[in-house]
Amino acid sequence: MDKAEASPHPPYLYPGYKSTVLRAPAQELIMPKLGPDSVELTSPVFGHQELGRRDFDLTVQHPGEPLGERIIVTGRVLDTAGRPVRNALVEVWQANAAGRYPHLGDLHPAPLDPNFTGAGRCLTGDDGRYRFITIKPGAYPWGNHHNAWRPAHIHYSVFGTAFTQRLVTQMYFPGDPLFAYDPIFQSIPGEKDREKLIARFDMDTTEPEWALGYQWDIVLGDTPTEAR
Amino acid sequence: MTAASESGSAGAGASPVTPSQTVGPFFGYALPYEAGPEVVPGWRPDAIRVRGRVLDGAGEPVPDALLEIWQADETGEIPRRPGGLARAGHDFSGFGRCGTDPDGGFWFTTVKPGPIGAAAPYIAVLVFARGLLKHVFTRLYFPEDAAAHAADPLLGDVPDERRATLIAEREGERRYRFDIHLQGERETVFLGF
Ligand SMILES: [Fe+2]
């Protein structure tokens, strides 16, 4: 299989996203011969006792409720055969409803929300499912080019069953008018691959009088042995 | 920036795999955690300390990178129990995480892993950063294992002139230095996972 041809991932160098220019590796990657016991074919495991009971609910981490549109975001972590990845650690972080991160480097003059930090985590269940309660993040400006705005997104970090499956990505919301202008989203070469990062609004996930629901599945790559 | 042109890449969409996106600049309040760099406490007599910097193609520090390490224990056994997020006593989880400081610096305290199979001892290293649309994989090997390096399956595939980028420098008793060059003349060897 020609791996480069089938890769859904962005290239390292994508000059439209300026920070790639001096940070993208330029040399050819080397694929190591892995033995069955190679450390990269295994993954750290995480346990429920390491997480807070309410880490999955980003709306209850402070004395008051955050401002914004309350949402439920859920989906499954799967392998390429569609099998659930159980006990996978899923970490998320995001801007608040106004598009602001509680990070010293975020200079966007939008209000911080004292009732919203915007970080959560959970472990997937036996069906590979994760679930977060949060608020819909706002779009925010960034310095990449004149009038640059990021579409609303939630950052995701996921562990699989092999360290080679490690994935950090971003989930977007359907119908965002900023997609066409965002070099980070557009850095993914395939249109169908870009669409995989867009969550689906789901009325069945939506809870009456309480929160809108979105579904977003995550598919982790094959381990190098499986791909062979 | 205008709207990007339509995609035309061959084979696009053929894979079900979720594409990668950059970790961005604002993960600092979410992903790093207090004991992240301490895979084992630094006071343990068998602890080693690894430090280094992440540098870009101009040799400038990368202050918004995140490193993760994953490794076997001293005997070459890969841990199969939790404990990487909440360090518990003497349990060795094998996992560490450290964000870089304003100087691009990172550190870990851990143990030196034992060898597995034909491979020389190494620590698997992942680097995420703003400007990296997908993370990079590398390995940290130890300078005192030159004999084992000669037989290591990966090092054998690396061109001679680039091999040194995978081998930490000894800085003292149980202390190592491992700089990561994302780009440039001394670009670190990255793996094709
Ligand atoms: Fe962001």
Short mmCIF file of C-alpha atoms and ligand atoms in Angstrom, two decimals:
data_model
loop_
_atom_site.label_atom_id
_atom_site.label_comp_id
_atom_site.label_asym_id
_atom_site.label_seq_id
_atom_site.Cartn_x
_atom_site.Cartn_y
_atom_site.Cartn_z
CA MET A 1 0.00 0.00 0.00
CA ASP A 2 1.30 3.43 -0.86
CA LYS A 3 1.02 5.07 2.51
CA ALA A 4 1.64 8.65 1.37
CA GLU A 5 -1.17 8.39 -1.16
CA ALA A 6 -3.74 7.17 1.33
CA SER A 7 -2.77 9.38 4.29
CA PRO A 8 -5.65 11.50 5.54
CA HIS A 9 -3.26 13.74 7.49
CA PRO A 10 -2.05 17.20 6.54
CA PRO A 11 1.51 17.57 5.25
CA TYR A 12 3.99 18.99 7.75
CA LEU A 13 4.71 21.96 5.51
CA TYR A 14 1.66 24.03 4.65
CA PRO A 15 2.84 27.62 4.09
CA GLY A 16 -0.70 29.01 4.40
CA TYR A 17 -0.30 28.14 8.08
CA LYS A 18 2.79 30.25 8.73
CA SER A 19 4.05 28.47 11.82
CA THR A 20 4.72 25.33 9.76
CA VAL A 21 7.42 27.04 7.72
CA LEU A 22 10.21 26.77 10.30
CA ARG A 23 8.81 23.83 12.21
CA ALA A 24 7.97 21.27 9.53
CA PRO A 25 10.55 18.49 9.29
CA ALA A 26 12.07 18.48 5.80
CA GLN A 27 13.95 15.18 5.81
CA GLU A 28 12.38 11.88 4.90
CA LEU A 29 10.77 10.00 7.78
CA ILE A 30 12.25 6.63 8.61
CA MET A 31 9.99 3.67 9.29
CA PRO A 32 11.64 1.45 11.87
CA LYS A 33 11.42 -2.32 11.65
CA LEU A 34 9.35 -3.15 14.68
CA GLY A 35 9.44 -6.43 16.56
CA PRO A 36 6.27 -7.74 18.18
CA ASP A 37 7.52 -6.37 21.50
CA SER A 38 8.46 -2.90 20.31
CA VAL A 39 7.39 -0.27 22.80
CA GLU A 40 5.65 1.81 20.11
CA LEU A 41 3.20 -1.04 19.50
CA THR A 42 1.89 -0.72 23.04
CA SER A 43 0.29 2.23 24.77
CA PRO A 44 0.18 3.64 28.24
CA VAL A 45 -3.03 2.58 29.96
CA PHE A 46 -5.08 4.88 32.13
CA GLY A 47 -7.56 4.09 34.87
CA HIS A 48 -10.74 5.64 36.23
CA GLN A 49 -9.05 6.22 39.58
CA GLU A 50 -6.73 8.72 37.86
CA LEU A 51 -9.58 10.92 36.65
CA GLY A 52 -11.95 13.11 38.59
CA ARG A 53 -15.52 11.81 38.62
CA ARG A 54 -16.79 14.92 36.85
CA ASP A 55 -13.85 15.60 34.55
CA PHE A 56 -16.16 14.91 31.59
CA ASP A 57 -18.46 17.82 32.51
CA LEU A 58 -16.83 21.15 31.71
CA THR A 59 -19.85 23.07 33.00
CA VAL A 60 -19.51 22.05 36.67
CA GLN A 61 -15.88 22.88 37.40
CA HIS A 62 -16.66 26.22 39.08
CA PRO A 63 -19.20 27.56 41.58
CA GLY A 64 -21.45 28.99 38.86
CA GLU A 65 -22.54 27.87 35.42
CA PRO A 66 -20.59 29.06 32.38
CA LEU A 67 -22.20 31.39 29.87
CA GLY A 68 -22.96 30.07 26.42
CA GLU A 69 -24.85 27.39 24.60
CA ARG A 70 -24.76 24.15 26.60
CA ILE A 71 -23.92 21.15 24.42
CA ILE A 72 -23.34 17.40 24.70
CA VAL A 73 -20.55 16.04 22.52
CA THR A 74 -20.29 12.29 22.23
CA GLY A 75 -19.00 9.65 19.86
CA ARG A 76 -16.95 6.50 19.64
CA VAL A 77 -13.24 5.86 19.36
CA LEU A 78 -12.80 3.12 16.77
CA ASP A 79 -10.07 1.29 14.90
CA THR A 80 -10.06 1.11 11.11
CA ALA A 81 -12.10 -2.11 11.25
CA GLY A 82 -14.82 -0.27 13.17
CA ARG A 83 -14.04 -2.02 16.46
CA PRO A 84 -14.40 0.08 19.62
CA VAL A 85 -11.26 1.17 21.43
CA ARG A 86 -12.06 0.65 25.11
CA ASN A 87 -10.61 2.57 28.02
CA ALA A 88 -9.05 5.10 25.68
CA LEU A 89 -8.09 8.36 27.36
CA VAL A 90 -9.77 11.28 25.58
CA GLU A 91 -8.71 14.79 26.61
CA VAL A 92 -10.37 17.97 25.32
CA TRP A 93 -9.72 21.68 25.60
CA GLN A 94 -11.45 24.65 24.05
CA ALA A 95 -12.14 28.38 24.11
CA ASN A 96 -15.11 29.74 26.04
CA ALA A 97 -18.33 30.95 24.39
CA ALA A 98 -16.69 34.28 23.60
CA GLY A 99 -13.73 32.66 21.86
CA ARG A 100 -11.21 33.15 24.66
CA TYR A 101 -8.81 30.66 26.28
CA PRO A 102 -7.71 31.09 29.90
CA HIS A 103 -4.12 31.06 28.66
CA LEU A 104 -1.69 33.94 29.26
CA GLY A 105 -0.75 33.91 25.61
CA ASP A 106 -4.31 34.45 24.41
CA LEU A 107 -4.54 38.17 23.69
CA HIS A 108 -7.99 38.16 22.09
CA PRO A 109 -9.91 41.02 23.78
CA ALA A 110 -12.95 38.86 24.54
CA PRO A 111 -14.13 38.23 28.09
CA LEU A 112 -12.89 35.38 30.21
CA ASP A 113 -15.62 33.40 31.93
CA PRO A 114 -14.84 32.82 35.63
CA ASN A 115 -17.06 29.75 35.47
CA PHE A 116 -15.36 28.09 32.53
CA THR A 117 -11.86 26.67 32.20
CA GLY A 118 -12.47 24.59 29.11
CA ALA A 119 -10.50 21.41 29.84
CA GLY A 120 -11.97 17.93 30.29
CA ARG A 121 -11.14 14.26 30.00
CA CYS A 122 -12.75 10.85 30.12
CA LEU A 123 -12.15 7.20 29.34
CA THR A 124 -14.13 5.43 26.65
CA GLY A 125 -16.54 2.69 27.69
CA ASP A 126 -16.79 -0.88 26.41
CA ASP A 127 -18.48 0.40 23.26
CA GLY A 128 -15.65 2.90 22.70
CA ARG A 129 -17.92 5.79 23.59
CA TYR A 130 -16.82 9.07 25.16
CA ARG A 131 -19.16 11.85 26.28
CA PHE A 132 -18.56 15.44 27.32
CA ILE A 133 -20.88 18.17 28.53
CA THR A 134 -19.59 21.62 27.69
CA ILE A 135 -20.58 24.89 26.05
CA LYS A 136 -20.18 25.71 22.38
CA PRO A 137 -16.83 27.46 21.89
CA GLY A 138 -16.67 30.77 20.04
CA ALA A 139 -14.61 31.52 16.96
CA TYR A 140 -11.47 33.52 17.66
CA PRO A 141 -8.97 35.66 15.74
CA TRP A 142 -5.33 34.69 15.36
CA GLY A 143 -2.27 36.36 13.90
CA ASN A 144 -1.65 34.07 10.94
CA HIS A 145 -2.74 36.60 8.32
CA HIS A 146 -4.95 39.66 7.98
CA ASN A 147 -8.42 39.05 9.44
CA ALA A 148 -7.64 35.44 10.34
CA TRP A 149 -10.33 33.67 12.39
CA ARG A 150 -10.42 30.08 13.55
CA PRO A 151 -13.73 28.28 13.08
CA ALA A 152 -15.22 27.16 16.39
CA HIS A 153 -13.49 23.95 17.48
CA ILE A 154 -12.76 21.63 20.35
CA HIS A 155 -9.22 20.25 20.63
CA TYR A 156 -8.99 16.48 21.16
CA SER A 157 -6.16 14.25 22.34
CA VAL A 158 -6.69 10.48 22.12
CA PHE A 159 -4.65 7.42 23.10
CA GLY A 160 -5.17 4.13 21.27
CA THR A 161 -3.84 0.67 21.99
CA ALA A 162 -0.48 1.48 20.39
CA PHE A 163 1.63 4.60 20.86
CA THR A 164 1.72 4.86 17.05
CA GLN A 165 -2.04 5.50 17.12
CA ARG A 166 -1.68 8.63 19.23
CA LEU A 167 -3.89 11.36 17.79
CA VAL A 168 -4.27 15.05 18.49
CA THR A 169 -6.86 16.81 16.37
CA GLN A 170 -9.73 19.30 16.38
CA MET A 171 -13.49 18.81 16.10
CA TYR A 172 -15.53 21.41 14.24
CA PHE A 173 -19.23 22.29 14.11
CA PRO A 174 -21.43 21.84 11.03
CA GLY A 175 -22.01 24.76 8.69
CA ASP A 176 -19.24 27.01 9.97
CA PRO A 177 -18.71 29.86 7.46
CA LEU A 178 -15.01 30.04 8.39
CA PHE A 179 -13.99 26.63 7.03
CA ALA A 180 -13.05 27.99 3.61
CA TYR A 181 -10.75 30.60 5.14
CA ASP A 182 -8.98 28.50 7.77
CA PRO A 183 -5.56 27.20 6.70
CA ILE A 184 -5.42 24.71 9.58
CA PHE A 185 -8.65 23.03 8.46
CA GLN A 186 -7.69 23.40 4.79
CA SER A 187 -4.25 21.86 5.37
CA ILE A 188 -5.94 18.44 5.14
CA PRO A 189 -5.67 17.64 1.43
CA GLY A 190 -8.81 15.56 0.95
CA GLU A 191 -12.24 17.16 1.13
CA LYS A 192 -13.77 13.96 2.54
CA ASP A 193 -11.00 13.82 5.11
CA ARG A 194 -11.70 17.40 6.18
CA GLU A 195 -15.38 16.55 6.56
CA LYS A 196 -14.45 13.82 9.03
CA LEU A 197 -13.54 16.53 11.52
CA ILE A 198 -17.03 18.07 11.45
CA ALA A 199 -19.41 16.82 14.12
CA ARG A 200 -23.00 15.93 13.25
CA PHE A 201 -25.87 17.67 15.00
CA ASP A 202 -28.03 14.90 16.45
CA MET A 203 -31.56 15.38 17.73
CA ASP A 204 -31.41 12.04 19.56
CA THR A 205 -28.40 13.23 21.54
CA THR A 206 -30.08 16.56 22.20
CA GLU A 207 -31.81 16.68 25.58
CA PRO A 208 -35.10 18.60 25.87
CA GLU A 209 -34.98 21.90 27.79
CA TRP A 210 -31.28 21.34 28.44
CA ALA A 211 -28.60 20.92 25.75
CA LEU A 212 -28.00 20.44 22.01
CA GLY A 213 -26.27 17.20 21.08
CA TYR A 214 -23.44 16.48 18.64
CA GLN A 215 -22.01 13.15 17.52
CA TRP A 216 -18.41 12.78 16.44
CA ASP A 217 -16.57 9.47 15.95
CA ILE A 218 -12.80 9.19 15.94
CA VAL A 219 -10.99 6.52 13.92
CA LEU A 220 -7.42 5.75 14.93
CA GLY A 221 -4.85 4.61 12.38
CA ASP A 222 -3.61 1.05 11.98
CA THR A 223 -0.55 0.04 13.88
CA PRO A 224 2.36 -0.59 11.50
CA THR A 225 2.05 -4.37 11.98
CA GLU A 226 -1.61 -4.39 11.05
CA ALA A 227 -0.90 -2.30 7.99
CA ARG A 228 1.70 -4.75 6.71
CA MET B 1 -5.91 34.49 2.58
CA THR B 2 -8.71 33.63 0.23
CA ALA B 3 -10.87 30.54 0.20
CA ALA B 4 -8.70 27.54 -0.57
CA SER B 5 -9.19 25.72 -3.83
CA GLU B 6 -11.05 22.46 -4.04
CA SER B 7 -9.22 19.34 -3.10
CA GLY B 8 -7.82 17.29 -5.90
CA SER B 9 -5.54 14.86 -4.14
CA ALA B 10 -5.70 11.28 -5.34
CA GLY B 11 -6.94 8.69 -2.90
CA ALA B 12 -8.32 11.35 -0.58
CA GLY B 13 -11.06 10.05 1.64
CA ALA B 14 -10.11 6.43 0.99
CA SER B 15 -8.90 5.99 4.55
CA PRO B 16 -11.40 6.04 7.41
CA VAL B 17 -8.75 7.48 9.73
CA THR B 18 -9.44 10.78 11.49
CA PRO B 19 -6.94 13.41 10.29
CA SER B 20 -4.51 15.08 12.64
CA GLN B 21 -4.59 18.80 13.47
CA THR B 22 -2.08 20.90 15.35
CA VAL B 23 -2.13 20.94 19.14
CA GLY B 24 -2.11 24.74 18.77
CA PRO B 25 -0.64 27.22 21.25
CA PHE B 26 -3.23 27.00 24.04
CA PHE B 27 -2.96 23.45 25.42
CA GLY B 28 -0.87 24.60 28.38
CA TYR B 29 -3.73 24.72 30.87
CA ALA B 30 -5.18 21.39 29.74
CA LEU B 31 -2.58 18.75 28.88
CA PRO B 32 0.48 19.21 31.14
CA TYR B 33 0.04 18.05 34.73
CA GLU B 34 2.16 18.48 37.79
CA ALA B 35 3.87 15.11 37.97
CA GLY B 36 3.92 14.70 34.19
CA PRO B 37 7.70 14.89 33.76
CA GLU B 38 8.37 12.65 36.78
CA VAL B 39 7.93 9.14 35.45
CA VAL B 40 9.78 8.25 38.64
CA PRO B 41 10.68 10.73 41.38
CA GLY B 42 14.09 12.31 40.85
CA TRP B 43 15.28 11.24 44.32
CA ARG B 44 15.16 7.56 43.49
CA PRO B 45 18.71 6.21 43.42
CA ASP B 46 18.12 4.61 40.03
CA ALA B 47 16.50 7.70 38.50
CA ILE B 48 17.98 9.29 35.41
CA ARG B 49 17.37 12.87 34.36
CA VAL B 50 16.90 13.83 30.73
CA ARG B 51 16.70 17.43 29.63
CA GLY B 52 16.78 19.19 26.30
CA ARG B 53 15.31 21.86 24.09
CA VAL B 54 13.02 21.86 21.09
CA LEU B 55 14.36 24.12 18.32
CA ASP B 56 12.98 25.23 14.98
CA GLY B 57 14.68 25.48 11.60
CA ALA B 58 16.22 28.84 12.50
CA GLY B 59 17.62 27.43 15.74
CA GLU B 60 15.03 29.37 17.76
CA PRO B 61 13.40 27.76 20.79
CA VAL B 62 9.90 26.30 20.44
CA PRO B 63 8.19 27.46 23.63
CA ASP B 64 4.82 25.88 22.82
CA ALA B 65 5.72 22.24 22.30
CA LEU B 66 4.52 19.26 24.31
CA LEU B 67 6.62 16.12 24.71
CA GLU B 68 5.45 12.67 25.66
CA ILE B 69 7.67 9.72 26.46
CA TRP B 70 6.76 6.05 26.67
CA GLN B 71 9.16 3.29 27.65
CA ALA B 72 9.87 -0.04 29.28
CA ASP B 73 11.17 -0.36 32.84
CA GLU B 74 14.77 -1.24 33.82
CA THR B 75 14.22 -4.88 32.97
CA GLY B 76 12.74 -4.22 29.53
CA GLU B 77 9.21 -4.93 30.65
CA ILE B 78 6.49 -2.67 29.25
CA PRO B 79 4.11 -1.48 31.97
CA ARG B 80 0.53 -2.67 31.59
CA ARG B 81 -1.04 -0.84 34.50
CA PRO B 82 -2.41 2.68 34.90
CA GLY B 83 -0.65 5.41 36.81
CA GLY B 84 0.69 7.83 34.20
CA LEU B 85 -1.64 10.65 35.23
CA ALA B 86 -1.76 10.12 38.98
CA ARG B 87 1.63 8.85 40.07
CA ALA B 88 1.11 6.22 42.74
CA GLY B 89 3.96 5.25 45.00
CA HIS B 90 6.51 3.06 43.33
CA ASP B 91 4.36 1.98 40.41
CA PHE B 92 6.17 2.58 37.17
CA SER B 93 3.73 3.66 34.46
CA GLY B 94 6.32 4.29 31.73
CA PHE B 95 4.55 7.44 30.53
CA GLY B 96 5.62 11.05 30.92
CA ARG B 97 4.49 14.40 29.57
CA CYS B 98 6.19 17.81 29.67
CA GLY B 99 5.40 21.13 28.01
CA THR B 100 8.34 23.27 26.91
CA ASP B 101 9.30 26.44 28.77
CA PRO B 102 9.93 29.86 27.13
CA ASP B 103 13.42 28.63 26.22
CA GLY B 104 12.08 25.52 24.49
CA GLY B 105 13.30 23.44 27.45
CA PHE B 106 11.84 20.21 28.78
CA TRP B 107 12.91 17.57 31.31
CA PHE B 108 11.99 14.14 32.58
CA THR B 109 13.06 12.00 35.48
CA THR B 110 12.69 8.32 34.74
CA VAL B 111 14.68 5.09 34.74
CA LYS B 112 16.82 3.82 31.95
CA PRO B 113 14.78 1.19 30.09
CA GLY B 114 16.15 -2.30 29.60
CA PRO B 115 16.58 -3.61 26.05
CA ILE B 116 13.73 -5.37 24.25
CA GLY B 117 14.60 -7.98 21.64
CA ALA B 118 17.38 -6.93 19.26
CA ALA B 119 16.83 -3.21 19.89
CA ALA B 120 19.24 -1.16 21.97
CA PRO B 121 17.55 0.50 24.99
CA TYR B 122 15.50 3.51 23.94
CA ILE B 123 12.68 5.81 25.01
CA ALA B 124 9.89 6.54 22.50
CA VAL B 125 9.42 10.32 22.19
CA LEU B 126 6.49 12.23 20.72
CA VAL B 127 6.54 15.96 20.02
CA PHE B 128 3.44 18.09 19.50
CA ALA B 129 3.65 21.84 18.82
CA ARG B 130 1.91 24.81 17.35
CA GLY B 131 2.96 24.67 13.71
CA LEU B 132 3.15 20.87 13.66
CA LEU B 133 0.01 19.77 11.82
CA LYS B 134 0.85 16.23 12.90
CA HIS B 135 3.06 15.22 15.81
CA VAL B 136 6.52 13.80 15.19
CA PHE B 137 7.90 10.54 16.58
CA THR B 138 11.48 9.96 17.50
CA ARG B 139 13.56 7.82 19.86
CA LEU B 140 16.11 8.64 22.51
CA TYR B 141 19.02 6.20 22.67
CA PHE B 142 21.78 6.27 25.29
CA PRO B 143 25.41 7.17 24.52
CA GLU B 144 26.94 4.36 26.60
CA ASP B 145 25.29 1.66 24.46
CA ALA B 146 27.47 2.06 21.35
CA ALA B 147 27.92 -1.70 20.95
CA ALA B 148 24.16 -2.32 21.05
CA HIS B 149 23.58 0.54 18.62
CA ALA B 150 25.58 -1.31 15.98
CA ALA B 151 22.98 -4.10 16.05
CA ASP B 152 19.87 -1.94 16.49
CA PRO B 153 17.37 -2.41 13.65
CA LEU B 154 16.39 1.27 13.42
CA LEU B 155 19.83 2.81 13.83
CA GLY B 156 21.08 0.52 11.05
CA ASP B 157 18.61 2.17 8.67
CA VAL B 158 19.60 5.72 9.59
CA PRO B 159 22.30 7.40 7.46
CA ASP B 160 25.58 7.67 9.45
CA GLU B 161 25.59 11.45 9.45
CA ARG B 162 22.13 11.65 11.04
CA ARG B 163 22.44 8.88 13.62
CA ALA B 164 23.77 11.18 16.35
CA THR B 165 20.47 13.07 16.43
CA LEU B 166 18.89 10.00 18.09
CA ILE B 167 21.55 9.55 20.77
CA ALA B 168 21.44 11.60 23.95
CA GLU B 169 24.60 13.21 25.28
CA ARG B 170 25.91 12.32 28.69
CA GLU B 171 25.93 15.37 30.96
CA GLY B 172 26.98 13.70 34.17
CA GLU B 173 26.21 10.74 36.37
CA ARG B 174 22.71 9.57 35.30
CA ARG B 175 22.15 12.83 33.43
CA TYR B 176 21.50 13.16 29.73
CA ARG B 177 20.83 15.91 27.24
CA PHE B 178 18.60 15.41 24.18
CA ASP B 179 17.85 18.37 21.93
CA ILE B 180 15.22 18.05 19.24
CA HIS B 181 15.67 19.97 15.99
CA LEU B 182 12.39 20.05 14.10
CA GLN B 183 14.15 21.26 10.96
CA GLY B 184 17.51 22.46 9.66
CA GLU B 185 21.00 21.07 9.28
CA ARG B 186 20.76 19.03 12.46
CA GLU B 187 17.15 17.94 11.96
CA THR B 188 16.34 15.07 14.29
CA VAL B 189 15.50 11.76 12.67
CA PHE B 190 11.72 11.36 12.82
CA LEU B 191 9.87 8.10 12.38
CA GLY B 192 7.22 7.36 9.79
CA PHE B 193 4.36 6.26 12.01
FE FE C 1 -7.92 26.41 19.46
#
